[in-house]
């Protein structure tokens, strides 16, 4: 069974949604969803729980991120959608080397998904949030050790 875009992006019950640069080829799949298309003063005062940014250049992405990053919660879901290398869209974004602004702000790329035949998306999380998730899932109880005299 094929996953929907919402399943791929792990969109569940988040309330404050921002979807920026949504291409018309995918727009139909988002019609039943209530989301903001721009970072307005109202959104700046609230915290974004889910952001999906469509971008075709690193410069464009960095300009958008400059406005969005202060409004993200530590546990926010941040997805960056970019054209696949096989698409006919001219882009300088790719999955390996386009994320310097995010990395320098403490974000880590944790997942990649294919949205459709044109767009891929990369999910980013704050490094502290990723480390907390790992600690919660990998807690091990170690046996007590006896002290040994040397």
XYZ file of N, CA and C in Angstrom:
450
model
N 0.834 -1.183 0.000
C 0.000 0.000 0.000
C 0.882 1.251 0.000
N 0.575 2.191 -0.838
C 1.350 3.415 -0.981
C 0.997 4.415 0.121
N 2.008 5.059 0.655
C 1.785 6.054 1.707
C 1.306 7.371 1.108
N 0.463 8.073 1.859
C 0.052 9.413 1.447
C 1.179 10.386 1.795
N 1.101 11.581 1.241
C 2.091 12.614 1.576
C 2.076 12.894 3.074
N 0.893 12.920 3.681
C 0.795 13.203 5.116
C 1.487 12.119 5.941
N 1.360 10.866 5.531
C 2.039 9.774 6.229
C 3.548 9.886 6.060
N 3.993 10.185 4.852
C 5.430 10.333 4.607
C 6.031 11.447 5.453
N 5.292 12.536 5.600
C 5.780 13.693 6.356
C 5.461 13.597 7.849
N 4.839 12.493 8.262
C 4.479 12.248 9.660
C 3.636 13.391 10.229
N 2.732 13.896 9.413
C 1.834 14.976 9.831
C 0.655 14.349 10.558
N 0.506 14.700 11.827
C -0.541 14.081 12.635
C -1.523 15.118 13.135
N -1.315 15.611 14.343
C -2.263 16.547 14.958
C -1.673 17.927 15.182
N -0.599 18.251 14.499
C 0.017 19.560 14.686
C -0.975 20.657 14.311
N -0.965 21.739 15.069
C -1.933 22.827 14.872
C -1.382 23.984 14.040
N -0.204 24.475 14.376
C 0.366 25.633 13.683
C 1.227 25.161 12.517
N 0.615 25.114 11.337
C 1.283 24.588 10.147
C 1.689 25.715 9.218
N 2.903 25.610 8.684
C 3.367 26.532 7.659
C 3.806 25.706 6.462
N 3.207 25.979 5.313
C 3.633 25.337 4.076
C 3.916 26.460 3.096
N 5.180 26.598 2.732
C 5.590 27.721 1.904
C 6.108 27.229 0.555
N 5.678 27.922 -0.510
C 6.138 27.601 -1.856
C 5.501 26.358 -2.442
N 4.318 26.012 -1.974
C 3.634 24.792 -2.410
C 3.395 24.816 -3.915
N 3.978 23.871 -4.668
C 3.780 23.850 -6.121
C 2.366 23.397 -6.492
N 1.870 23.909 -7.588
C 0.506 23.584 -8.022
C 0.333 22.092 -8.293
N 1.403 21.397 -8.664
C 1.305 19.965 -8.953
C 0.965 19.138 -7.709
N 1.251 19.645 -6.533
C 0.987 18.924 -5.282
C -0.146 19.575 -4.491
N -0.500 20.798 -4.820
C -1.443 21.594 -4.033
C -2.758 20.870 -3.746
N -3.250 20.105 -4.695
C -4.531 19.412 -4.542
C -4.535 18.481 -3.330
N -3.395 17.899 -3.007
C -3.311 16.973 -1.877
C -3.411 17.683 -0.528
N -3.277 19.010 -0.530
C -3.296 19.776 0.714
C -4.580 20.586 0.895
N -5.579 20.396 0.035
C -6.780 21.237 0.074
C -7.580 21.115 1.368
N -7.575 19.959 2.005
C -8.370 19.776 3.230
C -7.617 20.192 4.487
N -6.428 20.690 4.318
C -5.580 21.047 5.442
C -5.596 22.552 5.659
N -5.703 22.969 6.894
C -5.660 24.395 7.226
C -4.220 24.758 7.573
N -3.608 25.597 6.750
C -2.215 25.962 6.980
C -1.955 27.385 6.515
N -0.890 27.959 7.056
C -0.461 29.297 6.636
C 0.495 29.146 5.459
N 0.408 30.070 4.504
C 1.307 30.037 3.353
C 2.493 30.982 3.523
N 2.394 31.897 4.459
C 3.465 32.857 4.700
C 3.695 33.006 6.193
N 4.883 33.426 6.525
C 5.201 33.696 7.918
C 4.718 35.102 8.235
N 3.546 35.191 8.821
C 2.917 36.478 9.121
C 3.270 36.898 10.541
N 2.987 38.153 10.907
C 3.229 38.556 12.300
C 2.498 37.659 13.303
N 1.329 37.168 12.937
C 0.590 36.269 13.818
C 1.397 34.996 14.081
N 1.988 34.431 13.025
C 2.785 33.222 13.196
C 4.056 33.493 13.983
N 4.612 34.683 13.845
C 5.831 35.000 14.598
C 5.569 34.991 16.097
N 4.363 35.365 16.498
C 4.050 35.374 17.927
C 3.728 33.970 18.443
N 3.315 33.076 17.554
C 3.067 31.685 17.944
C 4.268 30.857 17.517
N 4.275 29.637 17.907
C 5.350 28.743 17.500
C 4.836 27.785 16.434
N 5.632 27.578 15.413
C 5.282 26.664 14.325
C 5.563 25.237 14.785
N 4.573 24.361 14.636
C 4.738 22.958 15.020
C 5.167 22.098 13.829
N 4.792 22.532 12.627
C 5.112 21.769 11.417
C 5.387 22.764 10.296
N 6.531 22.619 9.644
C 6.854 23.487 8.507
C 7.319 22.631 7.342
N 6.765 22.909 6.175
C 7.180 22.273 4.927
C 7.530 23.400 3.968
N 8.793 23.483 3.594
C 9.283 24.555 2.738
C 9.698 23.957 1.402
N 9.085 24.434 0.325
C 9.488 24.038 -1.023
C 10.451 25.100 -1.531
N 11.613 24.670 -2.002
C 12.615 25.620 -2.469
C 13.370 25.042 -3.662
N 13.834 25.941 -4.537
C 14.606 25.499 -5.702
C 16.048 25.992 -5.665
N 16.389 26.861 -4.704
C 17.777 27.320 -4.615
C 18.191 27.458 -3.157
N 19.471 27.316 -2.924
C 19.988 27.437 -1.565
C 19.805 28.863 -1.046
N 19.975 29.849 -1.913
C 19.778 31.245 -1.507
C 18.330 31.473 -1.057
N 17.375 31.011 -1.867
C 15.956 31.147 -1.525
C 15.662 30.449 -0.194
N 16.168 29.245 -0.039
C 15.955 28.478 1.186
C 16.516 29.214 2.404
N 17.723 29.726 2.293
C 18.348 30.419 3.421
C 17.579 31.672 3.819
N 17.027 32.385 2.843
C 16.212 33.574 3.146
C 14.945 33.182 3.906
N 14.302 32.107 3.479
C 13.089 31.626 4.152
C 13.424 31.141 5.563
N 14.503 30.376 5.681
C 14.893 29.836 6.986
C 15.207 30.938 7.990
N 15.782 32.026 7.526
C 16.110 33.140 8.417
C 14.858 33.649 9.134
N 13.727 33.671 8.426
C 12.470 34.116 9.032
C 11.792 33.027 9.856
N 11.910 31.793 9.423
C 11.161 30.696 10.032
C 11.812 30.129 11.289
N 13.111 30.027 11.295
C 13.799 29.337 12.389
C 13.479 29.891 13.783
N 13.352 31.201 13.971
C 13.006 31.685 15.314
C 11.614 31.245 15.788
N 10.730 30.905 14.867
C 9.364 30.509 15.235
C 9.209 29.004 15.431
N 10.275 28.240 15.209
C 10.194 26.790 15.372
C 10.386 26.398 16.828
N 9.568 25.442 17.272
C 9.755 24.857 18.596
C 10.884 23.835 18.488
N 11.432 23.438 19.621
C 12.503 22.448 19.595
C 12.012 21.119 19.012
N 10.744 20.775 19.276
C 10.201 19.501 18.779
C 9.435 19.657 17.459
N 9.517 20.818 16.834
C 8.815 21.049 15.556
C 9.314 20.103 14.472
N 8.413 19.779 13.569
C 8.784 18.992 12.394
C 9.102 19.976 11.276
N 10.332 19.947 10.801
C 10.783 20.832 9.732
C 11.181 19.990 8.537
N 10.480 20.208 7.430
C 10.768 19.501 6.189
C 11.155 20.516 5.119
N 12.198 20.197 4.359
C 12.608 21.012 3.219
C 12.421 20.158 1.976
N 11.543 20.620 1.073
C 11.311 19.906 -0.189
C 12.137 20.583 -1.276
N 12.781 19.766 -2.084
C 13.653 20.278 -3.143
C 13.503 19.380 -4.374
N 13.764 19.926 -5.567
C 13.582 19.133 -6.785
C 14.568 17.966 -6.861
N 14.068 16.849 -7.341
C 14.936 15.698 -7.567
C 15.919 16.024 -8.684
N 17.043 15.351 -8.684
C 18.044 15.549 -9.734
C 17.480 15.172 -11.099
N 16.522 14.250 -11.123
C 15.931 13.806 -12.390
C 14.801 14.707 -12.877
N 14.399 15.675 -12.039
C 13.337 16.596 -12.473
C 13.920 17.576 -13.485
N 13.061 18.297 -14.148
C 13.529 19.265 -15.141
C 13.633 20.668 -14.547
N 13.625 20.746 -13.222
C 13.734 22.031 -12.537
C 15.210 22.316 -12.255
N 15.658 23.487 -12.656
C 17.038 23.888 -12.402
C 17.168 24.232 -10.916
N 18.121 23.591 -10.245
C 18.287 23.786 -8.806
C 19.735 23.608 -8.400
N 20.116 24.250 -7.313
C 21.434 23.995 -6.734
C 21.307 23.249 -5.402
N 20.095 22.802 -5.082
C 19.871 22.029 -3.861
C 20.061 20.543 -4.142
N 20.656 19.846 -3.188
C 20.744 18.390 -3.278
C 20.827 17.820 -1.876
N 20.621 16.550 -1.760
C 20.514 15.925 -0.440
C 21.823 15.902 0.337
N 22.944 16.125 -0.338
C 24.243 16.000 0.320
C 24.827 17.300 0.860
N 24.583 18.439 0.187
C 25.396 19.612 0.536
C 24.664 20.947 0.544
N 23.411 20.979 0.844
C 22.665 22.241 0.768
C 22.146 22.727 2.113
N 22.657 22.204 3.185
C 22.017 22.432 4.476
C 22.896 23.165 5.486
N 23.881 23.926 5.029
C 24.829 24.573 5.940
C 24.156 25.475 6.971
N 23.160 26.247 6.562
C 22.476 27.147 7.504
C 21.809 26.339 8.621
N 21.207 25.222 8.257
C 20.555 24.372 9.259
C 21.581 23.709 10.177
N 22.648 23.181 9.593
C 23.673 22.524 10.400
C 24.312 23.507 11.378
N 24.601 24.722 10.911
C 25.242 25.711 11.787
C 24.297 26.179 12.898
N 22.993 26.007 12.708
C 22.015 26.372 13.742
C 21.695 25.190 14.664
N 22.406 24.076 14.491
C 22.215 22.940 15.391
C 21.177 21.932 14.949
N 20.809 21.948 13.673
C 19.844 20.978 13.156
C 20.580 19.810 12.517
N 19.913 18.665 12.503
C 20.467 17.463 11.893
C 19.441 16.879 10.929
N 19.926 16.396 9.791
C 19.062 15.749 8.803
C 18.774 14.343 9.315
N 17.492 14.060 9.578
C 17.169 12.761 10.177
C 16.400 11.828 9.248
N 15.875 12.359 8.143
C 15.097 11.497 7.247
C 14.971 12.120 5.863
N 14.856 11.266 4.849
C 14.626 11.689 3.467
C 13.431 10.898 2.936
N 12.521 11.584 2.239
C 11.393 10.900 1.601
C 11.185 11.463 0.202
N 10.541 10.674 -0.626
C 10.145 11.119 -1.956
C 8.676 11.523 -1.894
N 8.377 12.781 -2.243
C 6.985 13.244 -2.217
C 6.240 12.833 -3.477
N 6.906 12.936 -4.610
C 6.331 12.522 -5.892
C 7.468 12.377 -6.896
N 7.154 12.375 -8.193
C 8.199 12.175 -9.201
C 9.096 13.401 -9.387
N 8.734 14.546 -8.793
C 9.517 15.779 -8.942
C 10.222 16.183 -7.647
N 9.592 15.968 -6.509
C 10.071 16.516 -5.242
C 10.514 15.453 -4.243
N 11.678 15.683 -3.631
C 12.147 14.947 -2.466
C 12.022 15.885 -1.271
N 12.021 15.329 -0.071
C 11.978 16.168 1.126
C 12.931 15.607 2.174
N 13.577 16.514 2.882
C 14.489 16.155 3.964
C 13.923 16.708 5.267
N 13.910 15.872 6.298
C 13.432 16.325 7.608
C 14.625 16.678 8.488
N 14.470 17.785 9.219
C 15.519 18.256 10.122
C 14.950 18.429 11.520
N 15.787 18.142 12.512
C 15.429 18.358 13.915
C 16.615 18.981 14.619
N 16.304 19.753 15.674
C 17.361 20.303 16.520
C 18.140 19.139 17.114
N 19.442 19.256 17.152
C 20.300 18.182 17.631
C 19.933 17.744 19.046
N 19.609 18.695 19.942
C 19.231 18.335 21.313
C 17.980 17.462 21.318
N 17.010 17.772 20.454
C 15.771 16.987 20.391
C 16.063 15.577 19.899
N 16.967 15.445 18.935
C 17.340 14.126 18.417
C 18.031 13.333 19.516
N 18.960 13.958 20.242
C 19.681 13.266 21.309
C 18.735 12.822 22.418
N 17.740 13.647 22.757
C 16.770 13.275 23.788
C 15.966 12.058 23.351
N 15.563 12.001 22.073
C 14.808 10.847 21.574
C 15.647 9.586 21.668
N 16.918 9.686 21.304
C 17.811 8.531 21.361
C 17.963 8.069 22.806
N 18.159 9.000 23.725
C 18.300 8.634 25.135
C 17.047 7.948 25.656
N 15.871 8.418 25.268
C 14.619 7.827 25.738
C 14.433 6.413 25.215
N 14.896 6.134 24.007
C 14.684 4.814 23.423
C 15.814 3.843 23.731
N 16.961 4.343 24.159
C 18.108 3.463 24.374
C 18.569 3.410 25.827
N 17.688 3.626 26.757
C 18.072 3.547 28.163
C 18.297 2.082 28.510
N 19.484 1.787 29.029
C 19.818 0.418 29.403
C 20.145 0.387 30.889
N 19.695 -0.648 31.551
C 20.030 -0.824 32.958
C 21.272 -1.698 33.009
N 22.318 -1.140 33.565
C 23.570 -1.885 33.673
C 23.626 -2.589 35.025
N 24.198 -3.795 35.050
C 24.312 -4.499 36.332
C 25.320 -3.784 37.232
N 25.111 -3.910 38.547
C 26.051 -3.311 39.498
C 27.364 -4.074 39.426
N 28.444 -3.329 39.521
C 29.767 -3.962 39.499
C 30.381 -3.887 40.892
N 31.107 -4.911 41.218
C 31.794 -4.931 42.504
C 33.099 -4.160 42.377
N 33.433 -3.470 43.433
C 34.702 -2.747 43.451
C 35.832 -3.758 43.563
N 36.867 -3.533 42.818
C 38.020 -4.426 42.828
C 39.215 -3.644 43.355
N 39.908 -4.200 44.361
C 41.108 -3.547 44.888
C 42.280 -3.898 43.998
N 43.095 -2.908 43.754
C 44.258 -3.124 42.899
C 45.513 -3.138 43.714
